[in-house]
């Protein structure tokens, strides 16, 4: 099995066209470098855009989708492998197991929850995988400020905050993530 990066992102495209452009660029980059995609399995929004862009360049795409979301998020039928699971917990666990690293693109509450969970799991030692944030158009600035505030107030250790690689440039972030994953 080829190495794959799990990408968390919105099932909507967002209002800013740069979000969609970044997803497509990252997908093309991953495929051209022989890195597969693990993602939420939908056809819509940034999720569909990154999957399609990886496929366009001949890359491998694994989608993991809970059965109850397969009609709401419209399961992507043209990806390399679509895995239907019973629950959200099983979805996330499988996505985490199949990935060498994680990248968060803009998205909603689900994206935020997935990003926070893998960061927490790294902090607790459950995982030890690189985590990147593609900060397109400053989308994640408020979250990054909150994390810095948590460090300042003594609720988050600085090492956990430093694990998060952050860049507005997909290529720069990809290189940082690959370097930290040691493949």
Coordinates of N, CA and C in Angstrom, one line a residue:
X1 N 0.8 -1.2 0.0 CA 0.0 0.0 0.0 C 0.9 1.2 0.0
X2 N 0.5 2.2 -0.9 CA 1.3 3.5 -0.9 C 1.0 4.3 0.3
X3 N 2.0 5.1 0.7 CA 1.7 6.0 1.8 C 0.6 7.0 1.5
X4 N -0.2 7.4 2.5 CA -1.3 8.3 2.2 C -1.4 9.3 3.3
X5 N -1.8 10.5 3.0 CA -2.1 11.6 3.9 C -3.6 11.7 4.1
X6 N -4.0 11.8 5.3 CA -5.5 12.0 5.6 C -5.7 13.5 5.5
X7 N -6.7 13.9 4.7 CA -7.0 15.4 4.6 C -8.4 15.6 5.2
X8 N -8.4 16.5 6.2 CA -9.7 16.9 6.7 C -10.1 18.2 6.0
X9 N -11.3 18.3 5.5 CA -11.8 19.5 4.9 C -13.3 19.5 4.8
X10 N -13.8 20.7 4.3 CA -15.2 20.9 4.3 C -15.9 20.1 3.2
X11 N -17.2 19.7 3.5 CA -18.0 19.1 2.5 C -18.8 20.2 1.7
X12 N -18.4 21.4 2.0 CA -18.9 22.6 1.2 C -17.6 23.3 0.6
X13 N -17.8 24.1 -0.5 CA -16.7 24.8 -1.1 C -16.2 26.0 -0.3
X14 N -17.1 26.6 0.5 CA -16.8 27.9 1.2 C -17.0 29.0 0.2
X15 N -16.9 30.2 0.7 CA -17.2 31.4 -0.1 C -16.0 31.9 -0.9
X16 N -14.8 31.6 -0.4 CA -13.6 32.1 -1.0 C -13.0 31.1 -2.0
X17 N -12.9 31.5 -3.3 CA -12.4 30.6 -4.4 C -11.0 30.0 -4.1
X18 N -10.2 30.7 -3.3 CA -8.9 30.2 -2.9 C -8.9 28.8 -2.2
X19 N -10.0 28.6 -1.4 CA -10.1 27.3 -0.7 C -10.1 26.2 -1.7
X20 N -11.0 26.3 -2.7 CA -11.1 25.2 -3.7 C -9.8 25.1 -4.5
X21 N -9.2 26.2 -4.8 CA -7.9 26.2 -5.6 C -6.8 25.5 -4.8
X22 N -6.8 25.7 -3.5 CA -5.8 25.1 -2.6 C -6.0 23.6 -2.5
X23 N -7.3 23.2 -2.4 CA -7.6 21.7 -2.4 C -7.1 21.0 -3.6
X24 N -7.4 21.6 -4.8 CA -7.0 21.1 -6.1 C -5.5 21.0 -6.2
X25 N -4.8 22.1 -5.8 CA -3.4 22.1 -5.9 C -2.7 21.1 -5.0
X26 N -3.2 21.0 -3.8 CA -2.7 20.0 -2.9 C -2.9 18.5 -3.4
X27 N -4.1 18.3 -3.9 CA -4.4 17.0 -4.5 C -3.5 16.6 -5.6
X28 N -3.3 17.6 -6.5 CA -2.3 17.3 -7.7 C -0.9 17.0 -7.1
X29 N -0.5 17.8 -6.2 CA 0.8 17.7 -5.6 C 1.0 16.3 -5.0
X30 N 0.0 15.9 -4.2 CA 0.1 14.6 -3.5 C 0.2 13.5 -4.5
X31 N -0.6 13.5 -5.5 CA -0.6 12.4 -6.6 C 0.7 12.5 -7.3
X32 N 1.2 13.6 -7.7 CA 2.5 13.7 -8.4 C 3.7 13.2 -7.6
X33 N 3.6 13.3 -6.3 CA 4.6 12.8 -5.4 C 4.4 11.3 -5.0
X34 N 3.4 10.7 -5.5 CA 3.1 9.3 -5.1 C 2.5 9.1 -3.8
X35 N 1.9 10.1 -3.2 CA 1.2 10.0 -1.9 C -0.3 9.9 -2.1
X36 N -0.9 8.9 -1.6 CA -2.3 8.8 -1.7 C -3.1 9.7 -0.8
X37 N -4.4 9.7 -1.0 CA -5.3 10.5 -0.1 C -6.3 9.6 0.6
X38 N -6.4 9.9 1.9 CA -7.5 9.3 2.7 C -8.3 10.5 3.1
X39 N -9.6 10.3 3.0 CA -10.5 11.4 3.3 C -11.9 10.9 3.6
X40 N -12.9 11.8 3.8 CA -14.2 11.4 4.2 C -15.1 10.8 3.2
X41 N -14.7 10.6 2.0 CA -15.5 9.8 1.0 C -16.6 10.5 0.2
X42 N -16.8 11.8 0.4 CA -17.9 12.5 -0.3 C -17.4 13.1 -1.6
X43 N -18.4 13.5 -2.4 CA -18.2 14.1 -3.7 C -18.3 15.7 -3.6
X44 N -18.8 16.2 -2.5 CA -19.1 17.6 -2.5 C -18.0 18.4 -1.9
X45 N -18.1 19.7 -2.1 CA -17.2 20.7 -1.5 C -15.7 20.4 -1.7
X46 N -14.9 20.8 -0.7 CA -13.5 20.6 -0.8 C -13.1 19.2 -0.8
X47 N -14.0 18.4 -0.1 CA -13.7 16.9 -0.1 C -13.7 16.3 -1.5
X48 N -14.7 16.7 -2.3 CA -14.8 16.2 -3.6 C -13.7 16.7 -4.5
X49 N -13.4 18.0 -4.3 CA -12.4 18.6 -5.1 C -11.0 18.0 -4.9
X50 N -10.6 17.7 -3.7 CA -9.3 17.1 -3.5 C -9.3 15.7 -4.0
X51 N -10.4 14.9 -3.8 CA -10.4 13.6 -4.3 C -10.3 13.6 -5.8
X52 N -11.1 14.4 -6.5 CA -11.0 14.5 -8.0 C -9.7 14.9 -8.5
X53 N -9.0 15.8 -7.8 CA -7.7 16.3 -8.2 C -6.6 15.2 -8.1
X54 N -6.7 14.4 -7.0 CA -5.8 13.3 -6.9 C -6.0 12.3 -8.0
X55 N -7.3 12.0 -8.3 CA -7.6 11.0 -9.3 C -7.2 11.5 -10.7
X56 N -7.3 12.8 -10.9 CA -6.9 13.4 -12.2 C -5.5 13.1 -12.6
X57 N -4.6 13.1 -11.5 CA -3.2 12.8 -11.7 C -2.8 11.4 -11.5
X58 N -3.8 10.5 -11.5 CA -3.5 9.1 -11.4 C -3.2 8.6 -10.0
X59 N -3.6 9.4 -9.0 CA -3.3 9.0 -7.6 C -4.3 8.1 -7.0
X60 N -4.0 7.6 -5.8 CA -4.9 6.7 -5.1 C -5.7 7.4 -4.1
X61 N -7.0 7.1 -4.0 CA -7.9 7.8 -3.1 C -8.8 6.8 -2.3
X62 N -8.7 6.8 -1.0 CA -9.5 6.0 -0.1 C -10.4 6.9 0.6
X63 N -11.7 6.6 0.5 CA -12.7 7.4 1.2 C -13.4 6.5 2.3
X64 N -13.6 7.1 3.4 CA -14.2 6.4 4.5 C -15.5 7.2 4.9
X65 N -16.6 6.6 4.8 CA -17.9 7.3 5.0 C -18.8 6.4 5.8
X66 N -19.4 7.0 6.9 CA -20.4 6.3 7.6 C -21.6 6.0 6.8
X67 N -22.2 4.9 6.9 CA -23.4 4.5 6.1 C -24.5 5.5 6.2
X68 N -24.7 6.1 7.3 CA -25.8 7.0 7.4 C -25.6 8.3 6.7
X69 N -24.3 8.6 6.3 CA -24.0 9.8 5.6 C -23.9 9.6 4.1
X70 N -23.9 8.3 3.7 CA -23.7 8.0 2.2 C -24.7 8.7 1.3
X71 N -25.8 9.0 1.7 CA -26.8 9.7 0.8 C -26.7 11.2 1.1
X72 N -26.5 11.7 2.3 CA -26.4 13.1 2.6 C -25.1 13.7 2.0
X73 N -24.0 13.1 2.2 CA -22.7 13.6 1.7 C -22.4 13.1 0.3
X74 N -23.3 12.3 -0.2 CA -23.1 11.7 -1.6 C -21.8 11.0 -1.8
X75 N -21.8 9.7 -1.5 CA -20.6 8.9 -1.6 C -19.9 9.0 -3.0
X76 N -18.6 9.2 -3.0 CA -17.8 9.3 -4.2 C -17.6 7.9 -4.8
X77 N -18.3 7.5 -5.9 CA -18.2 6.2 -6.4 C -17.0 5.9 -7.3
X78 N -16.3 7.0 -7.7 CA -15.2 6.8 -8.7 C -13.8 6.8 -8.0
X79 N -13.7 6.7 -6.7 CA -12.4 6.7 -6.0 C -11.9 5.3 -6.0
X80 N -10.6 5.2 -5.7 CA -9.9 3.9 -5.7 C -10.6 2.9 -4.7
X81 N -11.0 3.4 -3.6 CA -11.7 2.5 -2.6 C -12.6 3.3 -1.7
X82 N -13.8 2.9 -1.6 CA -14.8 3.5 -0.7 C -15.1 2.5 0.4
X83 N -14.9 2.9 1.6 CA -15.2 2.0 2.7 C -16.3 2.6 3.5
X84 N -17.4 1.9 3.6 CA -18.6 2.3 4.4 C -18.5 1.7 5.8
X85 N -18.6 2.5 6.8 CA -18.5 2.1 8.2 C -19.8 2.4 8.9
X86 N -20.1 1.8 10.1 CA -21.3 2.1 10.8 C -21.3 3.4 11.5
X87 N -20.2 3.9 12.0 CA -20.2 5.1 12.9 C -19.1 6.1 12.5
X88 N -19.3 7.3 13.0 CA -18.3 8.3 12.9 C -17.0 7.9 13.6
X89 N -17.1 7.3 14.7 CA -15.9 6.9 15.5 C -15.1 5.9 14.6
X90 N -15.8 4.9 14.0 CA -15.1 4.0 13.2 C -14.5 4.6 11.9
X91 N -15.2 5.6 11.4 CA -14.6 6.4 10.3 C -13.3 7.0 10.6
X92 N -13.3 7.7 11.7 CA -12.1 8.5 12.1 C -10.9 7.5 12.4
X93 N -11.2 6.4 13.2 CA -10.2 5.5 13.5 C -9.6 4.9 12.3
X94 N -10.4 4.5 11.3 CA -9.9 3.9 10.1 C -9.0 4.9 9.3
X95 N -9.5 6.1 9.2 CA -8.8 7.2 8.5 C -7.4 7.4 9.2
X96 N -7.4 7.4 10.5 CA -6.1 7.6 11.2 C -5.2 6.5 11.0
X97 N -5.7 5.2 11.0 CA -4.8 4.0 10.8 C -4.2 4.0 9.4
X98 N -4.9 4.5 8.4 CA -4.5 4.3 7.0 C -3.6 5.5 6.6
X99 N -3.2 6.4 7.5 CA -2.5 7.6 7.1 C -1.2 7.7 7.8
X100 N -0.2 8.4 7.1 CA 1.1 8.6 7.6 C 1.1 10.0 8.3
X101 N 0.2 10.9 7.9 CA 0.1 12.3 8.4 C -1.3 12.8 8.1
X102 N -1.5 14.0 8.6 CA -2.8 14.7 8.5 C -2.6 16.1 8.1
X103 N -3.5 16.6 7.2 CA -3.6 18.0 6.8 C -5.0 18.5 6.9
X104 N -5.2 19.6 7.6 CA -6.5 20.2 7.6 C -6.6 21.4 6.7
X105 N -7.6 21.4 5.8 CA -7.9 22.5 5.0 C -9.1 23.2 5.6
X106 N -9.5 24.3 5.1 CA -10.7 25.0 5.6 C -11.9 24.0 5.6
X107 N -12.8 24.2 6.6 CA -14.0 23.4 6.7 C -14.8 23.8 7.9
X108 N -15.8 23.0 8.3 CA -16.7 23.4 9.3 C -16.4 22.6 10.6
X109 N -17.4 22.4 11.4 CA -17.2 21.9 12.7 C -16.6 20.4 12.7
X110 N -17.0 19.7 11.7 CA -16.4 18.3 11.6 C -14.9 18.3 11.3
X111 N -14.5 19.3 10.5 CA -13.0 19.4 10.2 C -12.3 19.8 11.5
X112 N -12.9 20.8 12.2 CA -12.3 21.3 13.4 C -12.2 20.1 14.4
X113 N -13.3 19.3 14.6 CA -13.3 18.2 15.5 C -12.2 17.2 15.2
X114 N -12.1 16.9 13.9 CA -11.1 15.9 13.5 C -9.6 16.4 13.7
X115 N -9.4 17.7 13.4 CA -8.1 18.3 13.7 C -7.7 18.3 15.2
X116 N -8.7 18.7 16.0 CA -8.5 18.7 17.4 C -8.2 17.3 18.0
X117 N -9.0 16.3 17.5 CA -8.9 15.0 18.0 C -7.5 14.4 17.7
X118 N -7.0 14.5 16.4 CA -5.7 14.0 16.1 C -4.6 14.7 16.9
X119 N -4.8 16.0 17.1 CA -3.8 16.8 17.9 C -3.8 16.2 19.4
X120 N -5.0 16.0 19.9 CA -5.1 15.5 21.2 C -4.5 14.1 21.3
X121 N -4.8 13.2 20.3 CA -4.2 11.9 20.3 C -2.7 11.9 20.2
X122 N -2.1 12.8 19.5 CA -0.7 13.0 19.5 C -0.1 13.4 20.8
X123 N -0.8 14.3 21.5 CA -0.4 14.8 22.8 C -0.5 13.7 23.8
X124 N -1.4 12.8 23.7 CA -1.6 11.7 24.7 C -0.7 10.5 24.3
X125 N -0.1 10.5 23.1 CA 0.8 9.4 22.7 C 0.0 8.3 22.0
X126 N -1.3 8.5 21.7 CA -2.0 7.5 21.0 C -1.6 7.4 19.6
X127 N -1.2 8.6 19.0 CA -0.6 8.7 17.7 C 0.7 9.4 17.8
X128 N 1.5 9.3 16.7 CA 2.7 10.0 16.6 C 2.9 10.3 15.1
X129 N 2.1 11.2 14.6 CA 2.1 11.4 13.2 C 2.0 12.9 12.9
X130 N 2.7 13.4 11.9 CA 2.7 14.9 11.6 C 1.3 15.4 11.3
X131 N 1.1 16.6 11.7 CA -0.2 17.3 11.5 C 0.1 18.7 10.9
X132 N -0.6 18.9 9.8 CA -0.4 20.2 9.1 C -1.8 21.0 9.0
X133 N -1.6 22.3 9.0 CA -2.8 23.1 8.8 C -2.5 24.0 7.6
X134 N -3.3 23.9 6.5 CA -3.2 24.7 5.3 C -4.0 25.9 5.6
X135 N -3.4 27.0 6.0 CA -4.0 28.2 6.4 C -4.3 29.2 5.3
X136 N -5.2 28.7 4.4 CA -5.6 29.4 3.2 C -6.3 30.7 3.6
X137 N -5.9 31.8 3.1 CA -6.5 33.1 3.3 C -6.7 33.4 4.8
X138 N -5.8 32.9 5.6 CA -5.9 33.2 7.1 C -7.1 32.5 7.8
X139 N -7.6 31.5 7.1 CA -8.8 30.8 7.7 C -8.6 30.3 9.1
X140 N -7.5 29.8 9.4 CA -7.3 29.2 10.7 C -6.7 30.2 11.7
X141 N -6.5 31.4 11.4 CA -5.9 32.4 12.3 C -6.5 32.4 13.6
X142 N -7.9 32.5 13.7 CA -8.5 32.5 15.0 C -8.2 31.3 15.9
X143 N -8.2 30.1 15.2 CA -7.9 28.9 16.0 C -6.4 28.9 16.5
X144 N -5.5 29.3 15.6 CA -4.1 29.4 16.0 C -3.9 30.4 17.2
X145 N -4.6 31.5 17.1 CA -4.6 32.5 18.2 C -5.1 31.8 19.5
X146 N -6.2 31.1 19.4 CA -6.8 30.4 20.6 C -5.8 29.4 21.2
X147 N -5.1 28.6 20.3 CA -4.1 27.6 20.8 C -3.0 28.3 21.5
X148 N -2.5 29.5 20.9 CA -1.4 30.2 21.5 C -1.9 30.8 22.9
X149 N -3.1 31.2 23.0 CA -3.7 31.7 24.2 C -3.8 30.5 25.3
X150 N -4.1 29.3 24.8 CA -4.1 28.2 25.7 C -2.7 27.9 26.3
X151 N -1.7 28.0 25.4 CA -0.3 27.9 25.9 C 0.0 28.9 26.9
X152 N -0.3 30.2 26.6 CA 0.0 31.3 27.5 C -0.7 31.2 28.8
X153 N -1.9 30.6 28.9 CA -2.6 30.5 30.1 C -2.4 29.2 30.8
X154 N -1.4 28.3 30.3 CA -1.0 27.1 31.0 C -1.9 25.9 30.8
X155 N -2.8 25.9 29.8 CA -3.7 24.8 29.6 C -3.2 23.9 28.4
X156 N -2.2 24.3 27.7 CA -1.7 23.5 26.6 C -0.2 23.7 26.6
X157 N 0.5 22.6 26.5 CA 2.0 22.7 26.5 C 2.4 23.1 25.1
X158 N 3.6 23.8 25.1 CA 4.0 24.4 23.9 C 4.4 23.4 22.9
X159 N 4.9 22.2 23.3 CA 5.2 21.1 22.4 C 4.0 20.7 21.5
X160 N 2.9 20.6 22.1 CA 1.7 20.2 21.4 C 1.4 21.2 20.3
X161 N 1.5 22.5 20.7 CA 1.3 23.6 19.7 C 2.3 23.5 18.6
X162 N 3.5 23.2 18.9 CA 4.6 23.2 17.9 C 4.5 22.0 17.0
X163 N 3.8 21.0 17.4 CA 3.6 19.8 16.5 C 2.8 20.2 15.2
X164 N 2.0 21.3 15.3 CA 1.2 21.7 14.2 C 2.0 22.5 13.2
X165 N 2.2 21.9 12.0 CA 2.9 22.6 10.9 C 1.9 23.5 10.3
X166 N 2.2 24.8 10.1 CA 1.2 25.7 9.5 C 1.8 26.4 8.3
X167 N 1.1 26.5 7.2 CA 1.5 27.3 6.1 C 0.3 27.7 5.3
X168 N 0.4 28.8 4.6 CA -0.7 29.2 3.6 C -0.3 28.6 2.2
X169 N 0.9 28.0 2.1 CA 1.3 27.5 0.8 C 1.3 26.0 0.8
X170 N 0.4 25.4 0.0 CA 0.3 23.9 -0.1 C 1.6 23.2 -0.3
X171 N 2.4 23.7 -1.1 CA 3.7 23.0 -1.4 C 4.6 23.0 -0.2
X172 N 4.7 24.2 0.4 CA 5.6 24.3 1.6 C 5.1 23.4 2.7
X173 N 3.8 23.4 3.0 CA 3.2 22.5 4.0 C 3.4 21.0 3.7
X174 N 3.2 20.7 2.4 CA 3.4 19.3 2.0 C 4.8 18.8 2.3
X175 N 5.8 19.7 1.9 CA 7.2 19.3 2.2 C 7.5 19.2 3.7
X176 N 7.0 20.1 4.5 CA 7.2 19.9 5.9 C 6.6 18.6 6.5
X177 N 5.4 18.3 6.0 CA 4.7 17.1 6.5 C 5.5 15.8 6.1
X178 N 5.9 15.8 4.8 CA 6.6 14.6 4.3 C 8.0 14.5 5.1
X179 N 8.7 15.6 5.3 CA 9.9 15.6 6.0 C 9.7 15.0 7.4
X180 N 8.7 15.4 8.1 CA 8.4 15.0 9.5 C 7.9 13.5 9.5
X181 N 7.3 13.0 8.4 CA 6.8 11.7 8.4 C 7.9 10.7 8.0
X182 N 9.0 11.2 7.6 CA 10.2 10.3 7.3 C 10.0 9.2 6.3
X183 N 9.3 9.5 5.2 CA 9.1 8.5 4.2 C 10.0 8.8 3.0

